């Protein structure tokens, strides 16, 4: 039995992360014109349907081959695909990434981007998934009507639309990985 | 940052509840804590994290999920975190006092600690990012309108990689407390924002480190989003005289524990050295 330590609690990212966490080309995981490059984009809205202009998103995805990149280079990009990126929302609550579509990492696993959301007014980060169109599986089936909130929508130009609703009508399914232990 | 550009003097349209009193906010904070304590006494579980729905923090009202989070087992990509290497971070980024020609004003401090996972294993060679206000309580951010001076010799952003035993260390200056718009006379206790990664995607943590004995703690609805006082205390650094240096800087020690991993950590998970 190993020693168990209590986790350090999260706190809001606050309003002033904009001069610190975003970095040049953070949202450009591949360069323009890269074969297979896709725009993953959307808006973040609050419980009143208003855009959230001070949110930060991070996405993390496998390569089209299913390989998970295990080297650095996310902060100082050199043209190699790393799978991870960071984007802040603009005044309209809009964000975008340019990346590749994730492949199947293991037989039977539906590909998705793992997404982390931070915002002023949000006391801790939220996790969700952005599945590629057509994804199926037990996890999605268990969501019932709400499954559409974790599905990317293919747009006519090939882009993947993924909107996040933090609260209320059409609220995005957020995930609890049990990090703070069982919840009451 | 350019997304936040606004002309100087433009009206601030963000939620402004400045008409409400500290007494009202404090009463709400106390009521939530009393309810939490009563629940604990009645056998309800410990809450180790912050409440997402925490009305005294007014900006959270429209920004917290109302449906319970979906319990999920991490899958595939979520069992791994992005790794960062020497190429991502320059060693000078760990010293916030040498990023300009002159020295910043304020109390020079060393902040040092270990990043561990829930099984007390060090998180090795992983990224730690910090940002903070200057000694006067002002951020170098266009939306910070607090009429305190900017310091031309202080940006307030740092990055480093933990070492092979999970240690990180920053040289910086002690940030000042600053006012905000949650309610009338709302002041944040002095803090440094921290961003951390573990070995699993699910361990991602953004939090704030505070300084011991701050009189603003009981009044601050952000610090108090964590209803459990033992859990809140984990955000407070301790003064460490062994870390203090002669005629140079005082030292603060702050260890960070990420949530447990879901996957056995293998040696191959160690990041590869770039170049
Ligand atoms: Fe802050």
Coordinates of C-alpha atoms in Angstrom, one line a residue, chain B:
Chain B
X1 CA -3.6 39.3 -25.5
X2 CA -4.6 41.4 -28.4
X3 CA -8.0 39.9 -28.1
X4 CA -8.4 41.8 -24.9
X5 CA -7.3 45.2 -26.3
X6 CA -9.8 47.9 -25.4
X7 CA -9.4 51.6 -25.7
X8 CA -8.3 53.3 -22.5
X9 CA -11.3 54.6 -20.7
X10 CA -13.8 52.3 -22.4
X11 CA -16.6 51.4 -20.0
X12 CA -16.0 48.1 -18.1
X13 CA -19.1 46.0 -19.0
X14 CA -18.1 43.0 -16.9
X15 CA -20.4 41.9 -14.0
X16 CA -20.0 44.6 -11.4
X17 CA -21.7 43.9 -8.1
X18 CA -19.7 46.5 -6.3
X19 CA -22.9 47.7 -4.5
X20 CA -22.9 44.6 -2.3
X21 CA -21.1 44.8 1.0
X22 CA -18.3 42.7 2.3
X23 CA -20.6 41.8 5.3
X24 CA -23.1 40.2 2.9
X25 CA -20.5 38.3 1.0
X26 CA -18.8 37.2 4.3
X27 CA -22.2 36.0 5.7
X28 CA -22.7 33.9 2.6
X29 CA -19.2 32.4 2.9
X30 CA -19.8 31.6 6.6
X31 CA -23.2 30.0 5.9
X32 CA -21.8 27.7 3.2
X33 CA -18.9 26.7 5.5
X34 CA -21.2 26.0 8.4
X35 CA -23.4 23.9 6.2
X36 CA -20.4 22.0 5.0
X37 CA -19.2 21.4 8.6
X38 CA -22.7 20.2 9.7
X39 CA -22.7 17.9 6.7
X40 CA -19.3 16.5 7.6
X41 CA -20.5 15.9 11.2
X42 CA -23.5 14.0 9.8
X43 CA -21.3 11.8 7.7
X44 CA -21.3 13.6 4.3
X45 CA -18.1 13.2 2.3
X46 CA -15.1 15.4 2.5
X47 CA -14.8 17.9 -0.4
X48 CA -11.2 18.1 -1.5
X49 CA -11.7 20.6 -4.3
X50 CA -13.4 23.9 -4.9
X51 CA -17.2 24.1 -5.4
X52 CA -18.0 25.1 -9.0
X53 CA -21.3 26.5 -7.8
X54 CA -20.2 29.1 -5.3
X55 CA -22.5 32.1 -5.3
X56 CA -20.3 34.4 -3.2
X57 CA -18.0 34.4 -6.2
X58 CA -20.4 36.3 -8.4
X59 CA -18.8 35.6 -11.7
X60 CA -19.4 31.9 -11.2
X61 CA -23.2 32.3 -11.2
X62 CA -23.5 31.8 -15.0
X63 CA -20.4 29.8 -15.5
X64 CA -20.8 26.6 -13.5
X65 CA -22.4 23.5 -14.9
X66 CA -25.8 22.8 -13.4
X67 CA -25.8 19.1 -14.3
X68 CA -23.6 16.8 -12.3
X69 CA -20.3 15.9 -14.0
X70 CA -20.3 12.6 -15.8
X71 CA -18.2 10.0 -14.0
X72 CA -15.8 8.7 -16.5
X73 CA -12.8 6.4 -16.7
X74 CA -9.9 8.0 -18.6
X75 CA -9.4 6.4 -22.0
X76 CA -6.6 6.3 -24.5
X77 CA -5.2 9.9 -24.9
X78 CA -6.4 10.8 -21.4
X79 CA -4.0 8.3 -19.9
X80 CA -1.1 10.5 -21.1
X81 CA -0.2 14.1 -20.6
X82 CA 1.7 16.2 -23.1
X83 CA 5.3 16.2 -22.1
X84 CA 7.5 19.3 -22.3
X85 CA 11.3 19.3 -22.9
X86 CA 14.3 21.6 -22.6
X87 CA 13.3 23.1 -26.0
X88 CA 10.1 24.4 -24.5
X89 CA 11.5 26.4 -21.6
X90 CA 14.6 28.5 -21.2
X91 CA 16.3 28.4 -17.8
X92 CA 16.1 32.2 -17.5
X93 CA 12.3 31.9 -17.4
X94 CA 12.5 30.6 -13.8
X95 CA 13.9 34.0 -12.6
X96 CA 11.3 36.7 -12.9
X97 CA 13.7 39.3 -11.5
X98 CA 16.1 39.3 -14.4
X99 CA 13.8 39.6 -17.4
X100 CA 14.5 43.3 -17.8
X101 CA 17.4 45.7 -17.7
X102 CA 16.7 46.9 -14.1
X103 CA 15.6 45.1 -11.0
X104 CA 11.9 45.0 -10.1
X105 CA 10.7 46.8 -7.0
X106 CA 9.5 44.6 -4.1
X107 CA 10.5 41.9 -1.7
X108 CA 12.7 39.4 -3.5
X109 CA 11.5 35.9 -2.8
X110 CA 12.4 32.3 -3.7
X111 CA 9.5 29.9 -4.1
X112 CA 10.4 26.3 -4.1
X113 CA 8.6 23.0 -3.8
X114 CA 7.9 19.6 -5.2
X115 CA 5.3 18.4 -7.6
X116 CA 4.1 15.0 -6.5
X117 CA 1.2 12.7 -7.6
X118 CA -1.3 11.2 -5.2
X119 CA 1.0 8.2 -4.5
X120 CA 3.8 10.6 -3.5
X121 CA 5.8 10.0 -6.6
X122 CA 7.6 13.0 -8.0
X123 CA 6.3 14.4 -11.3
X124 CA 9.6 14.6 -13.2
X125 CA 10.7 16.9 -16.0
X126 CA 7.2 18.5 -16.3
X127 CA 6.1 22.0 -17.0
X128 CA 5.3 24.5 -14.3
X129 CA 3.9 28.0 -15.3
X130 CA 3.3 30.9 -13.0
X131 CA 1.9 34.4 -13.4
X132 CA 1.4 37.2 -10.8
X133 CA 0.8 40.8 -10.0
X134 CA 3.8 43.1 -9.2
X135 CA 4.6 44.3 -5.7
X136 CA 2.0 47.0 -6.0
X137 CA -0.7 44.5 -6.9
X138 CA -0.9 45.4 -10.6
X139 CA -0.8 42.9 -13.5
X140 CA 0.8 43.6 -16.8
X141 CA -2.5 43.0 -18.5
X142 CA -4.6 45.4 -20.5
X143 CA -7.7 44.7 -18.5
X144 CA -6.2 45.4 -15.2
X145 CA -7.4 48.9 -14.4
X146 CA -6.2 49.0 -10.8
X147 CA -4.6 52.4 -10.5
X148 CA -1.3 51.1 -9.0
X149 CA 2.0 51.5 -10.8
X150 CA 3.3 49.1 -13.4
X151 CA 6.9 48.1 -12.9
X152 CA 9.0 48.5 -16.1
X153 CA 11.3 45.8 -14.7
X154 CA 8.7 43.2 -13.9
X155 CA 6.5 41.2 -16.3
X156 CA 5.3 38.6 -13.8
X157 CA 5.4 35.4 -15.9
X158 CA 7.6 32.4 -15.3
X159 CA 8.1 28.9 -16.5
X160 CA 10.3 26.0 -15.5
X161 CA 10.5 22.2 -15.7
X162 CA 10.6 20.1 -12.5
X163 CA 13.8 18.2 -12.0
X164 CA 14.2 14.4 -11.7
X165 CA 12.9 14.5 -8.1
X166 CA 9.9 16.8 -8.9
X167 CA 11.5 20.0 -7.6
X168 CA 10.7 23.4 -9.1
X169 CA 12.1 26.8 -8.0
X170 CA 11.3 30.4 -9.0
X171 CA 13.0 33.6 -8.1
X172 CA 10.4 36.4 -8.0
X173 CA 9.1 39.3 -6.0
X174 CA 6.2 39.1 -3.6
X175 CA 3.0 40.1 -5.3
X176 CA 0.8 42.7 -3.7
X177 CA -2.9 42.2 -2.9
X178 CA -5.3 43.9 -5.4
X179 CA -8.9 45.0 -5.6
X180 CA -11.5 43.5 -7.8
X181 CA -15.1 44.0 -8.6
X182 CA -16.9 41.1 -6.9
X183 CA -18.3 43.5 -4.2
X184 CA -17.6 46.7 -2.5
X185 CA -14.0 46.8 -1.1
X186 CA -13.2 43.3 -2.5
X187 CA -9.5 42.6 -2.2
X188 CA -7.7 39.5 -3.3
X189 CA -5.1 38.1 -0.9
X190 CA -1.6 38.2 -2.4
X191 CA -1.2 35.1 -4.6
X192 CA 0.8 33.5 -7.4
X193 CA -1.1 31.7 -10.1
X194 CA 0.3 28.2 -10.9
X195 CA -0.4 25.9 -13.9
X196 CA 0.7 22.3 -13.7
X197 CA 0.7 19.1 -15.7
X198 CA 1.1 15.5 -14.5
X199 CA 1.7 12.3 -16.3
X200 CA -2.0 11.8 -17.1
X201 CA -4.2 14.3 -18.9
X202 CA -6.6 14.0 -16.0
X203 CA -4.1 15.5 -13.5
X204 CA -4.1 19.0 -15.1
X205 CA -4.2 21.7 -12.4
X206 CA -4.5 25.4 -12.4
X207 CA -4.5 26.9 -8.9
X208 CA -3.2 29.8 -6.8
X209 CA -0.5 29.9 -4.1
X210 CA -1.0 32.1 -1.1
X211 CA 1.2 33.5 1.6
X212 CA 0.9 32.5 5.3
X213 CA -1.3 34.5 7.6
X214 CA -3.0 36.7 5.1
X215 CA -5.8 38.7 6.8
X216 CA -7.8 38.7 3.6
X217 CA -8.3 34.9 3.6
X218 CA -11.7 34.8 5.4
X219 CA -13.0 37.6 3.2
X220 CA -12.0 36.3 -0.2
X221 CA -14.7 34.3 -2.1
X222 CA -12.1 32.8 -4.5
X223 CA -9.9 31.3 -1.8
X224 CA -13.1 30.2 0.0
X225 CA -14.5 28.4 -3.0
X226 CA -13.0 25.4 -1.2
X227 CA -15.3 24.8 1.7
X228 CA -13.0 22.4 3.6
X229 CA -10.5 24.4 5.7
X230 CA -7.8 21.6 5.6
X231 CA -8.0 21.6 1.8
X232 CA -7.8 25.4 1.6
X233 CA -4.7 25.3 3.8
X234 CA -3.0 23.3 1.1
X235 CA -2.9 26.4 -1.0
X236 CA -0.8 28.4 1.5
X237 CA 3.0 28.3 1.3
X238 CA 5.1 28.1 4.4
X239 CA 7.9 30.5 5.2
X240 CA 11.1 28.5 5.0
X241 CA 14.1 30.0 6.7
X242 CA 16.4 27.3 5.2
X243 CA 15.4 28.5 1.8
X244 CA 16.0 32.1 2.8
X245 CA 19.3 33.4 1.5
X246 CA 21.7 35.8 3.3
X247 CA 21.2 39.4 2.4
X248 CA 19.2 38.4 -0.8
X249 CA 15.8 36.8 -0.6
X250 CA 13.3 35.2 1.8
X251 CA 12.1 31.7 1.0
X252 CA 8.7 30.1 0.7
X253 CA 8.1 26.4 0.4
X254 CA 5.0 25.1 -1.4
X255 CA 4.5 21.5 -2.5
X256 CA 1.8 20.6 -5.0
X257 CA 0.0 17.2 -5.1
X258 CA -1.7 16.3 -8.3
X259 CA -4.6 13.8 -8.3
X260 CA -3.6 10.1 -8.5
X261 CA -2.7 8.5 -11.8
X262 CA -4.8 5.9 -13.4
X263 CA -2.0 4.2 -15.2
X264 CA 1.2 2.6 -14.0
X265 CA 4.1 5.0 -14.7
X266 CA 6.7 3.3 -16.8
X267 CA 10.2 4.5 -17.3
X268 CA 9.4 5.0 -21.0
X269 CA 7.0 7.7 -20.0
X270 CA 9.9 9.9 -19.1
X271 CA 10.1 12.6 -21.7
X272 CA 12.8 12.2 -24.3
X273 CA 15.4 14.9 -24.4
X274 CA 15.0 17.1 -27.4
X275 CA 18.2 17.9 -29.3

